[in-house]
């Protein structure tokens, strides 16, 4: 009797234990499956992140569209060509005065410009202005060299601009110009990334002959250390007159003459005709400044600027927009309220900046061709 019930009890316990074990096993299997799924999801995410990172690293290493791809530039006829002799269109932005807005010359800012499609950055160092080179030479040189390093690291051709403006005639401070430009040339020698703009906007009663006299002293100093460098030469009356240079070009290789265009101030039709005359006369032209004062110009000036830029695109004439800063003026790319110093969003960019970005993005298409 006892035996029977003991057997039944034993059987019952055994069944219960078996059931519990089976349940536990099934539960563990289920858990394991879930863990496996979670693991495989995590693995997949990691793989994706890894791929994206790899892409970024490749982009950084291959450095398309800039110095790394195109190397030493030179002039063939009136056109900028790269190390393989292929035409290269330069598109970029200028700093504001480096002593006033140095924070926009940081590496990430310039990398952001590169991502927008730029392949050149211009560093404007004022001469005779508050905190300009004459007043603060050491500070300006420090800012200049750090901006150069950041710009080269972002794989952008880098224009060193001796920003003559209030000083009117470049001969006025030629000694200082030669000191600074020689120091840059000594430091960077044959680095294909550096372009020299020896005088921003000659003005006042500065004649073309004054500019030639200046250029003929400054260019040999640069070329002593940087024999292959491109040199940009300013033209009379705030870089709006090419006719004298067409008649009497400076006797050096790899030189371009600068033309400046400001919507609402410049006459679009005249500007295009003047540049066309330059090209016909065999003069390599570079637009080292154009600006759109979005606070001040009328609707038709936007259209004219579009016509002007389309002309430049058509002729593959390089251009630089004025300027990368958040100064409260219509030329600025960045909104005055924005505190961001790189990777700007839609709301950080001004109306004029958005216009610039559209034209810069043509550089991205050029890259993928
Ligand atoms: C302007 C700056 C402005 C600054 C001024 C100093 O936008 O903030 O106070 O210089 O004189 C140029 C010059 C360039 C000017 C720019 C706009 O090359 O230095 O910058 N401009 O006025 N030529 C035509 C226009």
mmCIF file of C-alpha atoms and ligand atoms in Angstrom:
data_model
loop_
_atom_site.group_PDB
_atom_site.id
_atom_site.type_symbol
_atom_site.label_atom_id
_atom_site.label_comp_id
_atom_site.label_asym_id
_atom_site.label_seq_id
_atom_site.Cartn_x
_atom_site.Cartn_y
_atom_site.Cartn_z
ATOM 1 C CA UNK A 1 0.000 0.000 0.000
ATOM 2 C CA UNK A 2 2.697 2.377 1.137
ATOM 3 C CA UNK A 3 4.899 1.149 -1.620
ATOM 4 C CA UNK A 4 2.273 1.933 -4.250
ATOM 5 C CA UNK A 5 1.703 5.443 -3.055
ATOM 6 C CA UNK A 6 5.457 5.966 -2.733
ATOM 7 C CA UNK A 7 5.850 4.920 -6.353
ATOM 8 C CA UNK A 8 3.009 7.229 -7.377
ATOM 9 C CA UNK A 9 4.544 10.070 -5.435
ATOM 10 C CA UNK A 10 7.899 9.384 -6.967
ATOM 11 C CA UNK A 11 6.368 9.254 -10.447
ATOM 12 C CA UNK A 12 4.499 12.488 -9.758
ATOM 13 C CA UNK A 13 7.657 14.220 -8.586
ATOM 14 C CA UNK A 14 9.566 12.854 -11.547
ATOM 15 C CA UNK A 15 6.953 14.139 -13.977
ATOM 16 C CA UNK A 16 6.927 17.508 -12.228
ATOM 17 C CA UNK A 17 10.708 17.682 -12.262
ATOM 18 C CA UNK A 18 10.774 16.671 -15.920
ATOM 19 C CA UNK A 19 8.117 19.242 -16.746
ATOM 20 C CA UNK A 20 9.949 21.916 -14.812
ATOM 21 C CA UNK A 21 13.248 20.981 -16.450
ATOM 22 C CA UNK A 22 11.646 21.015 -19.885
ATOM 23 C CA UNK A 23 10.068 24.368 -19.181
ATOM 24 C CA UNK A 24 13.355 25.726 -17.904
ATOM 25 C CA UNK A 25 15.149 24.399 -20.940
ATOM 26 C CA UNK A 26 12.602 25.924 -23.296
ATOM 27 C CA UNK A 27 12.780 29.179 -21.393
ATOM 28 C CA UNK A 28 16.565 29.208 -21.580
ATOM 29 C CA UNK A 29 16.475 28.406 -25.275
ATOM 30 C CA UNK A 30 14.066 31.260 -25.809
ATOM 31 C CA UNK A 31 16.276 33.623 -23.777
ATOM 32 C CA UNK A 32 19.337 32.470 -25.685
ATOM 33 C CA UNK A 33 17.554 33.145 -28.954
ATOM 34 C CA UNK A 34 16.695 36.647 -27.818
ATOM 35 C CA UNK A 35 20.256 37.254 -26.671
ATOM 36 C CA UNK A 36 21.484 36.019 -30.038
ATOM 37 C CA UNK A 37 19.110 38.329 -31.858
ATOM 38 C CA UNK A 38 20.143 41.309 -29.746
ATOM 39 C CA UNK A 39 23.776 40.411 -30.303
ATOM 40 C CA UNK A 40 23.330 40.127 -34.017
ATOM 41 C CA UNK A 41 21.516 43.495 -34.088
ATOM 42 C CA UNK A 42 24.373 45.057 -32.146
ATOM 43 C CA UNK A 43 26.879 43.418 -34.449
ATOM 44 C CA UNK A 44 25.044 44.765 -37.478
ATOM 45 C CA UNK A 45 24.970 48.296 -36.013
ATOM 46 C CA UNK A 46 28.666 48.046 -35.256
ATOM 47 C CA UNK A 47 29.392 46.864 -38.766
ATOM 48 C CA UNK A 48 27.460 49.803 -40.199
ATOM 49 C CA UNK A 49 29.263 52.268 -37.928
ATOM 50 C CA UNK A 50 32.541 50.708 -38.906
ATOM 51 C CA UNK A 51 31.726 51.077 -42.595
ATOM 52 C CA UNK A 52 30.783 54.744 -42.139
ATOM 53 C CA UNK A 53 33.987 55.381 -40.213
ATOM 54 C CA UNK A 54 36.000 53.642 -42.895
ATOM 55 C CA UNK A 55 34.347 55.841 -45.513
ATOM 56 C CA UNK A 56 35.221 58.962 -43.533
ATOM 57 C CA UNK A 57 38.816 57.792 -43.127
ATOM 58 C CA UNK A 58 39.036 57.041 -46.862
ATOM 59 C CA UNK A 59 37.646 60.476 -47.695
ATOM 60 C CA UNK A 60 40.222 62.043 -45.420
ATOM 61 C CA UNK A 61 43.038 59.970 -46.873
ATOM 62 C CA UNK A 62 42.164 60.379 -50.530
ATOM 63 C CA UNK A 63 41.325 64.065 -50.086
ATOM 64 C CA UNK A 64 39.479 64.582 -53.341
ATOM 65 C CA UNK A 65 39.148 67.910 -55.080
ATOM 66 C CA UNK A 66 41.928 69.833 -53.329
ATOM 67 C CA UNK A 67 45.711 70.049 -53.146
ATOM 68 C CA UNK A 68 46.148 66.338 -52.538
ATOM 69 C CA UNK A 69 44.426 65.458 -55.816
ATOM 70 C CA UNK A 70 45.483 68.387 -57.999
ATOM 71 C CA UNK A 71 48.970 69.270 -56.728
ATOM 72 C CA UNK A 72 50.937 72.190 -58.163
ATOM 73 C CA UNK A 73 48.818 74.635 -60.147
ATOM 74 C CA UNK A 74 50.062 76.684 -63.052
ATOM 75 C CA UNK A 75 48.700 78.838 -65.835
ATOM 76 C CA UNK A 76 48.159 77.564 -69.360
ATOM 77 C CA UNK A 77 46.987 80.386 -71.609
ATOM 78 C CA UNK A 78 44.489 82.139 -69.373
ATOM 79 C CA UNK A 79 43.415 79.029 -67.462
ATOM 80 C CA UNK A 80 44.491 77.559 -64.123
ATOM 81 C CA UNK A 81 45.550 73.948 -64.681
ATOM 82 C CA UNK A 82 46.507 71.262 -62.184
ATOM 83 C CA UNK A 83 49.629 69.079 -62.006
ATOM 84 C CA UNK A 84 48.323 66.952 -64.895
ATOM 85 C CA UNK A 85 47.598 69.955 -67.076
ATOM 86 C CA UNK A 86 43.805 69.682 -66.615
ATOM 87 C CA UNK A 87 41.804 72.890 -66.084
ATOM 88 C CA UNK A 88 40.842 73.412 -62.462
ATOM 89 C CA UNK A 89 38.114 75.764 -61.348
ATOM 90 C CA UNK A 90 38.871 77.340 -57.975
ATOM 91 C CA UNK A 91 35.901 78.175 -55.757
ATOM 92 C CA UNK A 92 36.098 79.365 -52.197
ATOM 93 C CA UNK A 93 35.551 81.934 -49.507
ATOM 94 C CA UNK A 94 37.698 84.623 -47.914
ATOM 95 C CA UNK A 95 38.227 85.087 -44.219
ATOM 96 C CA UNK A 96 37.164 88.459 -42.845
ATOM 97 C CA UNK A 97 40.129 90.417 -41.411
ATOM 98 C CA UNK A 98 42.060 87.708 -39.567
ATOM 99 C CA UNK A 99 42.716 89.928 -36.565
ATOM 100 C CA UNK A 100 38.959 90.617 -36.245
ATOM 101 C CA UNK A 101 37.421 87.182 -36.925
ATOM 102 C CA UNK A 102 40.221 84.657 -36.369
ATOM 103 C CA UNK A 103 37.806 82.131 -34.848
ATOM 104 C CA UNK A 104 36.471 81.305 -38.329
ATOM 105 C CA UNK A 105 39.864 80.098 -39.491
ATOM 106 C CA UNK A 106 39.777 76.968 -37.297
ATOM 107 C CA UNK A 107 40.367 73.581 -38.932
ATOM 108 C CA UNK A 108 36.773 72.332 -38.575
ATOM 109 C CA UNK A 109 35.366 75.524 -40.112
ATOM 110 C CA UNK A 110 37.621 75.097 -43.135
ATOM 111 C CA UNK A 111 36.875 71.369 -43.348
ATOM 112 C CA UNK A 112 33.195 72.366 -43.415
ATOM 113 C CA UNK A 113 33.905 74.718 -46.354
ATOM 114 C CA UNK A 114 35.639 71.833 -48.114
ATOM 115 C CA UNK A 115 32.576 69.657 -47.509
ATOM 116 C CA UNK A 116 30.424 72.397 -49.071
ATOM 117 C CA UNK A 117 32.526 72.026 -52.238
ATOM 118 C CA UNK A 118 35.232 74.701 -51.802
ATOM 119 C CA UNK A 119 38.799 73.953 -52.869
ATOM 120 C CA UNK A 120 40.370 77.272 -51.883
ATOM 121 C CA UNK A 121 40.403 79.548 -48.823
ATOM 122 C CA UNK A 122 41.688 83.119 -48.749
ATOM 123 C CA UNK A 123 43.303 84.596 -45.667
ATOM 124 C CA UNK A 124 42.858 88.375 -45.562
ATOM 125 C CA UNK A 125 45.451 90.190 -43.488
ATOM 126 C CA UNK A 126 44.712 93.916 -43.391
ATOM 127 C CA UNK A 127 47.701 96.233 -43.426
ATOM 128 C CA UNK A 128 46.706 99.747 -42.348
ATOM 129 C CA UNK A 129 43.641 99.210 -40.197
ATOM 130 C CA UNK A 130 42.890 98.755 -36.495
ATOM 131 C CA UNK A 131 44.776 95.646 -35.417
ATOM 132 C CA UNK A 132 46.142 95.340 -38.953
ATOM 133 C CA UNK A 133 49.698 94.195 -39.701
ATOM 134 C CA UNK A 134 51.314 97.603 -39.116
ATOM 135 C CA UNK A 135 49.769 97.927 -35.679
ATOM 136 C CA UNK A 136 50.053 94.304 -34.544
ATOM 137 C CA UNK A 137 52.658 92.521 -36.661
ATOM 138 C CA UNK A 138 53.355 89.601 -34.309
ATOM 139 C CA UNK A 139 49.689 88.878 -33.613
ATOM 140 C CA UNK A 140 48.851 89.030 -37.319
ATOM 141 C CA UNK A 141 51.681 86.684 -38.237
ATOM 142 C CA UNK A 142 50.610 84.182 -35.596
ATOM 143 C CA UNK A 143 47.034 84.258 -36.859
ATOM 144 C CA UNK A 144 48.204 84.044 -40.470
ATOM 145 C CA UNK A 145 50.387 80.985 -39.899
ATOM 146 C CA UNK A 146 47.783 79.159 -37.852
ATOM 147 C CA UNK A 147 45.148 79.886 -40.522
ATOM 148 C CA UNK A 148 47.531 78.614 -43.216
ATOM 149 C CA UNK A 149 48.106 75.372 -41.299
ATOM 150 C CA UNK A 150 44.382 74.804 -40.803
ATOM 151 C CA UNK A 151 43.583 75.556 -44.405
ATOM 152 C CA UNK A 152 46.279 73.225 -45.759
ATOM 153 C CA UNK A 153 45.167 70.505 -43.329
ATOM 154 C CA UNK A 154 41.631 70.879 -44.723
ATOM 155 C CA UNK A 155 43.163 70.266 -48.174
ATOM 156 C CA UNK A 156 42.266 73.728 -49.466
ATOM 157 C CA UNK A 157 44.466 75.819 -51.729
ATOM 158 C CA UNK A 158 45.375 78.743 -49.521
ATOM 159 C CA UNK A 159 45.635 82.339 -50.672
ATOM 160 C CA UNK A 160 47.801 84.564 -48.506
ATOM 161 C CA UNK A 161 46.264 87.992 -49.092
ATOM 162 C CA UNK A 162 48.245 91.130 -48.245
ATOM 163 C CA UNK A 163 45.075 93.140 -47.803
ATOM 164 C CA UNK A 164 45.897 96.600 -49.100
ATOM 165 C CA UNK A 165 42.876 98.878 -48.727
ATOM 166 C CA UNK A 166 43.106 102.021 -46.612
ATOM 167 C CA UNK A 167 46.796 102.167 -47.508
ATOM 168 C CA UNK A 168 45.718 102.634 -51.175
ATOM 169 C CA UNK A 169 49.142 102.258 -52.780
ATOM 170 C CA UNK A 170 50.992 98.974 -52.154
ATOM 171 C CA UNK A 171 54.336 100.770 -52.441
ATOM 172 C CA UNK A 172 53.544 102.596 -49.200
ATOM 173 C CA UNK A 173 54.339 99.525 -47.079
ATOM 174 C CA UNK A 174 56.374 97.508 -49.536
ATOM 175 C CA UNK A 175 59.087 96.686 -46.961
ATOM 176 C CA UNK A 176 56.560 95.047 -44.648
ATOM 177 C CA UNK A 177 54.890 93.255 -47.554
ATOM 178 C CA UNK A 178 58.225 91.814 -48.629
ATOM 179 C CA UNK A 179 59.082 90.716 -45.070
ATOM 180 C CA UNK A 180 55.817 88.849 -44.572
ATOM 181 C CA UNK A 181 55.540 87.322 -48.040
ATOM 182 C CA UNK A 182 59.174 86.229 -47.912
ATOM 183 C CA UNK A 183 58.644 84.609 -44.510
ATOM 184 C CA UNK A 184 55.665 82.667 -45.876
ATOM 185 C CA UNK A 185 57.613 81.637 -48.983
ATOM 186 C CA UNK A 186 60.618 80.604 -46.884
ATOM 187 C CA UNK A 187 58.444 78.484 -44.643
ATOM 188 C CA UNK A 188 56.355 76.848 -47.355
ATOM 189 C CA UNK A 189 58.773 76.847 -50.286
ATOM 190 C CA UNK A 190 57.540 74.396 -52.873
ATOM 191 C CA UNK A 191 54.337 73.469 -51.041
ATOM 192 C CA UNK A 192 51.814 73.479 -53.918
ATOM 193 C CA UNK A 193 49.008 74.682 -51.614
ATOM 194 C CA UNK A 194 50.091 78.296 -51.171
ATOM 195 C CA UNK A 195 48.991 81.087 -53.534
ATOM 196 C CA UNK A 196 50.260 84.631 -53.013
ATOM 197 C CA UNK A 197 47.972 87.634 -53.443
ATOM 198 C CA UNK A 198 50.463 90.454 -53.217
ATOM 199 C CA UNK A 199 48.055 93.399 -52.958
ATOM 200 C CA UNK A 200 44.327 93.325 -52.367
ATOM 201 C CA UNK A 201 42.814 96.492 -53.837
ATOM 202 C CA UNK A 202 45.145 99.222 -55.055
ATOM 203 C CA UNK A 203 43.070 102.416 -55.044
ATOM 204 C CA UNK A 204 43.224 106.201 -54.702
ATOM 205 C CA UNK A 205 45.613 107.542 -57.309
ATOM 206 C CA UNK A 206 47.636 104.336 -57.555
ATOM 207 C CA UNK A 207 48.466 103.714 -61.201
ATOM 208 C CA UNK A 208 49.088 100.454 -62.994
ATOM 209 C CA UNK A 209 52.745 101.469 -63.256
ATOM 210 C CA UNK A 210 52.893 101.725 -59.446
ATOM 211 C CA UNK A 211 51.516 98.197 -59.222
ATOM 212 C CA UNK A 212 54.057 96.887 -61.753
ATOM 213 C CA UNK A 213 56.896 98.570 -59.857
ATOM 214 C CA UNK A 214 55.678 96.923 -56.639
ATOM 215 C CA UNK A 215 55.103 93.501 -58.241
ATOM 216 C CA UNK A 216 58.541 93.487 -59.848
ATOM 217 C CA UNK A 217 60.153 93.853 -56.433
ATOM 218 C CA UNK A 218 57.883 91.493 -54.491
ATOM 219 C CA UNK A 219 57.532 88.586 -56.943
ATOM 220 C CA UNK A 220 61.277 87.763 -57.137
ATOM 221 C CA UNK A 221 61.442 87.684 -53.324
ATOM 222 C CA UNK A 222 58.627 85.101 -53.240
ATOM 223 C CA UNK A 223 59.903 83.122 -56.206
ATOM 224 C CA UNK A 224 63.387 82.862 -54.689
ATOM 225 C CA UNK A 225 61.889 80.354 -52.221
ATOM 226 C CA UNK A 226 58.724 79.274 -54.028
ATOM 227 C CA UNK A 227 59.668 79.244 -57.722
ATOM 228 C CA UNK A 228 56.488 77.540 -58.952
ATOM 229 C CA UNK A 229 53.985 79.498 -56.910
ATOM 230 C CA UNK A 230 50.912 81.158 -58.401
ATOM 231 C CA UNK A 231 50.875 84.899 -57.745
ATOM 232 C CA UNK A 232 47.764 87.104 -57.881
ATOM 233 C CA UNK A 233 48.279 90.757 -58.749
ATOM 234 C CA UNK A 234 45.751 93.466 -57.871
ATOM 235 C CA UNK A 235 44.571 95.872 -60.556
ATOM 236 C CA UNK A 236 43.811 99.624 -60.389
ATOM 237 C CA UNK A 237 40.746 101.200 -58.849
ATOM 238 C CA UNK A 238 39.858 98.463 -56.334
ATOM 239 C CA UNK A 239 40.575 95.673 -58.868
ATOM 240 C CA UNK A 240 38.143 96.818 -61.512
ATOM 241 C CA UNK A 241 40.387 97.706 -64.427
ATOM 242 C CA UNK A 242 42.213 95.160 -66.570
ATOM 243 C CA UNK A 243 42.907 97.259 -69.669
ATOM 244 C CA UNK A 244 46.355 98.493 -68.544
ATOM 245 C CA UNK A 245 47.469 94.951 -67.743
ATOM 246 C CA UNK A 246 46.237 93.733 -71.141
ATOM 247 C CA UNK A 247 48.421 96.381 -72.782
ATOM 248 C CA UNK A 248 51.425 95.806 -70.611
ATOM 249 C CA UNK A 249 51.442 92.514 -68.693
ATOM 250 C CA UNK A 250 54.076 91.819 -66.051
ATOM 251 C CA UNK A 251 56.912 89.652 -67.332
ATOM 252 C CA UNK A 252 56.538 86.671 -65.032
ATOM 253 C CA UNK A 253 55.068 83.183 -65.479
ATOM 254 C CA UNK A 254 52.126 81.857 -63.455
ATOM 255 C CA UNK A 255 50.589 85.198 -62.642
ATOM 256 C CA UNK A 256 46.907 86.081 -62.526
ATOM 257 C CA UNK A 257 45.284 89.491 -62.372
ATOM 258 C CA UNK A 258 42.472 90.052 -59.910
ATOM 259 C CA UNK A 259 39.037 91.482 -60.563
ATOM 260 C CA UNK A 260 36.521 92.288 -57.781
ATOM 261 C CA UNK A 261 32.755 92.331 -58.067
ATOM 262 C CA UNK A 262 30.245 93.689 -55.531
ATOM 263 C CA UNK A 263 26.532 93.482 -56.273
ATOM 264 C CA UNK A 264 24.900 96.895 -56.382
ATOM 265 C CA UNK A 265 28.282 98.630 -56.613
ATOM 266 C CA UNK A 266 29.789 96.984 -59.681
ATOM 267 C CA UNK A 267 28.160 97.196 -63.087
ATOM 268 C CA UNK A 268 27.513 93.578 -64.038
ATOM 269 C CA UNK A 269 27.578 94.139 -67.800
ATOM 270 C CA UNK A 270 30.808 96.120 -67.611
ATOM 271 C CA UNK A 271 32.420 93.535 -65.301
ATOM 272 C CA UNK A 272 31.678 90.666 -67.685
ATOM 273 C CA UNK A 273 32.872 92.679 -70.680
ATOM 274 C CA UNK A 274 36.050 93.749 -68.897
ATOM 275 C CA UNK A 275 36.909 90.165 -67.957
ATOM 276 C CA UNK A 276 36.065 89.000 -71.492
ATOM 277 C CA UNK A 277 38.449 91.663 -72.864
ATOM 278 C CA UNK A 278 41.084 90.380 -70.441
ATOM 279 C CA UNK A 279 40.690 86.790 -71.611
ATOM 280 C CA UNK A 280 40.738 87.846 -75.262
ATOM 281 C CA UNK A 281 43.905 89.805 -74.548
ATOM 282 C CA UNK A 282 45.486 86.653 -73.078
ATOM 283 C CA UNK A 283 45.233 87.825 -69.471
ATOM 284 C CA UNK A 284 44.621 85.158 -66.797
ATOM 285 C CA UNK A 285 41.924 86.621 -64.518
ATOM 286 C CA UNK A 286 40.970 85.571 -61.002
ATOM 287 C CA UNK A 287 38.030 86.999 -59.029
ATOM 288 C CA UNK A 288 39.598 87.135 -55.574
ATOM 289 C CA UNK A 289 36.543 88.897 -54.100
ATOM 290 C CA UNK A 290 32.872 89.071 -54.877
ATOM 291 C CA UNK A 291 30.223 90.046 -52.411
ATOM 292 C CA UNK A 292 26.489 90.259 -52.031
ATOM 293 C CA UNK A 293 25.302 92.685 -49.370
ATOM 294 C CA UNK A 294 21.990 90.978 -48.684
ATOM 295 C CA UNK A 295 20.928 93.760 -46.284
ATOM 296 C CA UNK A 296 21.230 96.376 -48.935
ATOM 297 C CA UNK A 297 20.818 95.237 -52.530
ATOM 298 C CA UNK A 298 17.718 95.070 -54.692
ATOM 299 C CA UNK A 299 16.257 91.883 -56.172
ATOM 300 C CA UNK A 300 17.776 92.526 -59.604
ATOM 301 C CA UNK A 301 21.262 92.634 -58.056
ATOM 302 C CA UNK A 302 20.831 89.010 -57.006
ATOM 303 C CA UNK A 303 20.033 88.147 -60.611
ATOM 304 C CA UNK A 304 23.039 90.117 -61.830
ATOM 305 C CA UNK A 305 25.299 88.319 -59.380
ATOM 306 C CA UNK A 306 23.894 85.054 -60.710
ATOM 307 C CA UNK A 307 24.710 86.184 -64.278
ATOM 308 C CA UNK A 308 28.201 87.174 -63.189
ATOM 309 C CA UNK A 309 28.896 83.840 -61.454
ATOM 310 C CA UNK A 310 27.406 81.862 -64.333
ATOM 311 C CA UNK A 311 29.804 83.684 -66.633
ATOM 312 C CA UNK A 312 32.739 82.764 -64.368
ATOM 313 C CA UNK A 313 31.583 79.136 -64.238
ATOM 314 C CA UNK A 314 31.289 79.082 -67.987
ATOM 315 C CA UNK A 315 34.819 80.383 -68.470
ATOM 316 C CA UNK A 316 36.235 78.389 -65.511
ATOM 317 C CA UNK A 317 37.452 81.575 -63.850
ATOM 318 C CA UNK A 318 38.187 81.010 -60.167
ATOM 319 C CA UNK A 319 36.322 83.014 -57.527
ATOM 320 C CA UNK A 320 36.318 83.821 -53.826
ATOM 321 C CA UNK A 321 33.331 85.084 -51.892
ATOM 322 C CA UNK A 322 33.636 87.775 -49.202
ATOM 323 C CA UNK A 323 33.407 86.619 -46.318
ATOM 324 C CA UNK A 324 33.353 83.865 -43.709
ATOM 325 C CA UNK A 325 32.262 85.564 -40.490
ATOM 326 C CA UNK A 326 29.147 86.431 -38.520
ATOM 327 C CA UNK A 327 29.705 90.198 -38.638
ATOM 328 C CA UNK A 328 26.394 91.992 -38.803
ATOM 329 C CA UNK A 329 26.721 92.997 -42.465
ATOM 330 C CA UNK A 330 25.043 91.611 -45.542
ATOM 331 C CA UNK A 331 28.218 90.020 -46.968
ATOM 332 C CA UNK A 332 28.616 87.576 -44.091
ATOM 333 C CA UNK A 333 28.030 83.875 -44.583
ATOM 334 C CA UNK A 334 27.093 83.232 -40.969
ATOM 335 C CA UNK A 335 24.132 84.705 -39.081
ATOM 336 C CA UNK A 336 25.168 87.297 -36.440
ATOM 337 C CA UNK A 337 23.267 85.341 -33.761
ATOM 338 C CA UNK A 338 25.007 82.056 -34.571
ATOM 339 C CA UNK A 339 27.775 80.999 -32.207
ATOM 340 C CA UNK A 340 28.706 77.910 -34.177
ATOM 341 C CA UNK A 341 32.219 77.830 -35.608
ATOM 342 C CA UNK A 342 31.808 74.851 -37.945
ATOM 343 C CA UNK A 343 29.270 72.356 -39.347
ATOM 344 C CA UNK A 344 26.673 75.086 -39.710
ATOM 345 C CA UNK A 345 22.985 74.272 -40.100
ATOM 346 C CA UNK A 346 20.418 75.953 -42.303
ATOM 347 C CA UNK A 347 19.545 78.473 -39.554
ATOM 348 C CA UNK A 348 23.208 79.507 -39.083
ATOM 349 C CA UNK A 349 23.623 80.561 -42.721
ATOM 350 C CA UNK A 350 22.552 83.986 -44.038
ATOM 351 C CA UNK A 351 20.608 84.586 -47.269
ATOM 352 C CA UNK A 352 23.802 85.605 -49.012
ATOM 353 C CA UNK A 353 25.540 82.544 -47.511
ATOM 354 C CA UNK A 354 22.889 80.243 -48.966
ATOM 355 C CA UNK A 355 23.477 81.800 -52.368
ATOM 356 C CA UNK A 356 27.229 81.164 -51.995
ATOM 357 C CA UNK A 357 26.663 77.574 -50.893
ATOM 358 C CA UNK A 358 24.726 76.813 -54.070
ATOM 359 C CA UNK A 359 27.684 77.874 -56.197
ATOM 360 C CA UNK A 360 30.204 76.174 -53.913
ATOM 361 C CA UNK A 361 28.297 72.917 -54.281
ATOM 362 C CA UNK A 362 29.236 72.896 -57.988
ATOM 363 C CA UNK A 363 32.659 71.883 -56.645
ATOM 364 C CA UNK A 364 31.146 68.683 -55.292
ATOM 365 C CA UNK A 365 29.891 67.721 -58.758
ATOM 366 C CA UNK A 366 33.328 68.478 -60.157
ATOM 367 C CA UNK A 367 34.805 66.073 -57.584
ATOM 368 C CA UNK A 368 32.697 63.114 -58.607
ATOM 369 C CA UNK A 369 33.379 63.537 -62.326
HETATM 370 C C1 LIG B 1 35.068 95.416 -45.389
HETATM 371 C C2 LIG B 1 34.411 94.595 -44.292
HETATM 372 C C3 LIG B 1 33.985 95.501 -43.169
HETATM 373 C C4 LIG B 1 35.189 96.290 -42.673
HETATM 374 C C5 LIG B 1 35.842 97.028 -43.841
HETATM 375 C C6 LIG B 1 37.119 97.724 -43.389
HETATM 376 O O1 LIG B 1 33.324 93.892 -44.837
HETATM 377 O O2 LIG B 1 33.432 94.762 -42.109
HETATM 378 O O3 LIG B 1 34.774 97.209 -41.681
HETATM 379 O O4 LIG B 1 36.154 96.109 -44.879
HETATM 380 O O5 LIG B 1 37.505 98.678 -44.314
HETATM 381 C C7 LIG B 1 36.301 95.361 -50.317
HETATM 382 C C8 LIG B 1 37.482 95.114 -49.475
HETATM 383 C C9 LIG B 1 37.104 94.460 -48.166
HETATM 384 C C10 LIG B 1 35.798 95.066 -47.623
HETATM 385 C C11 LIG B 1 34.704 94.677 -48.607
HETATM 386 C C12 LIG B 1 33.290 95.091 -48.151
HETATM 387 O O6 LIG B 1 38.479 94.373 -50.130
HETATM 388 O O7 LIG B 1 38.132 94.686 -47.236
HETATM 389 O O8 LIG B 1 35.532 94.514 -46.360
HETATM 390 N N1 LIG B 1 35.023 95.250 -49.911
HETATM 391 O O9 LIG B 1 33.188 96.477 -48.037
HETATM 392 N N2 LIG B 1 36.288 95.818 -51.567
HETATM 393 C C13 LIG B 1 35.031 96.026 -51.944
HETATM 394 C C14 LIG B 1 34.193 95.662 -50.901
#
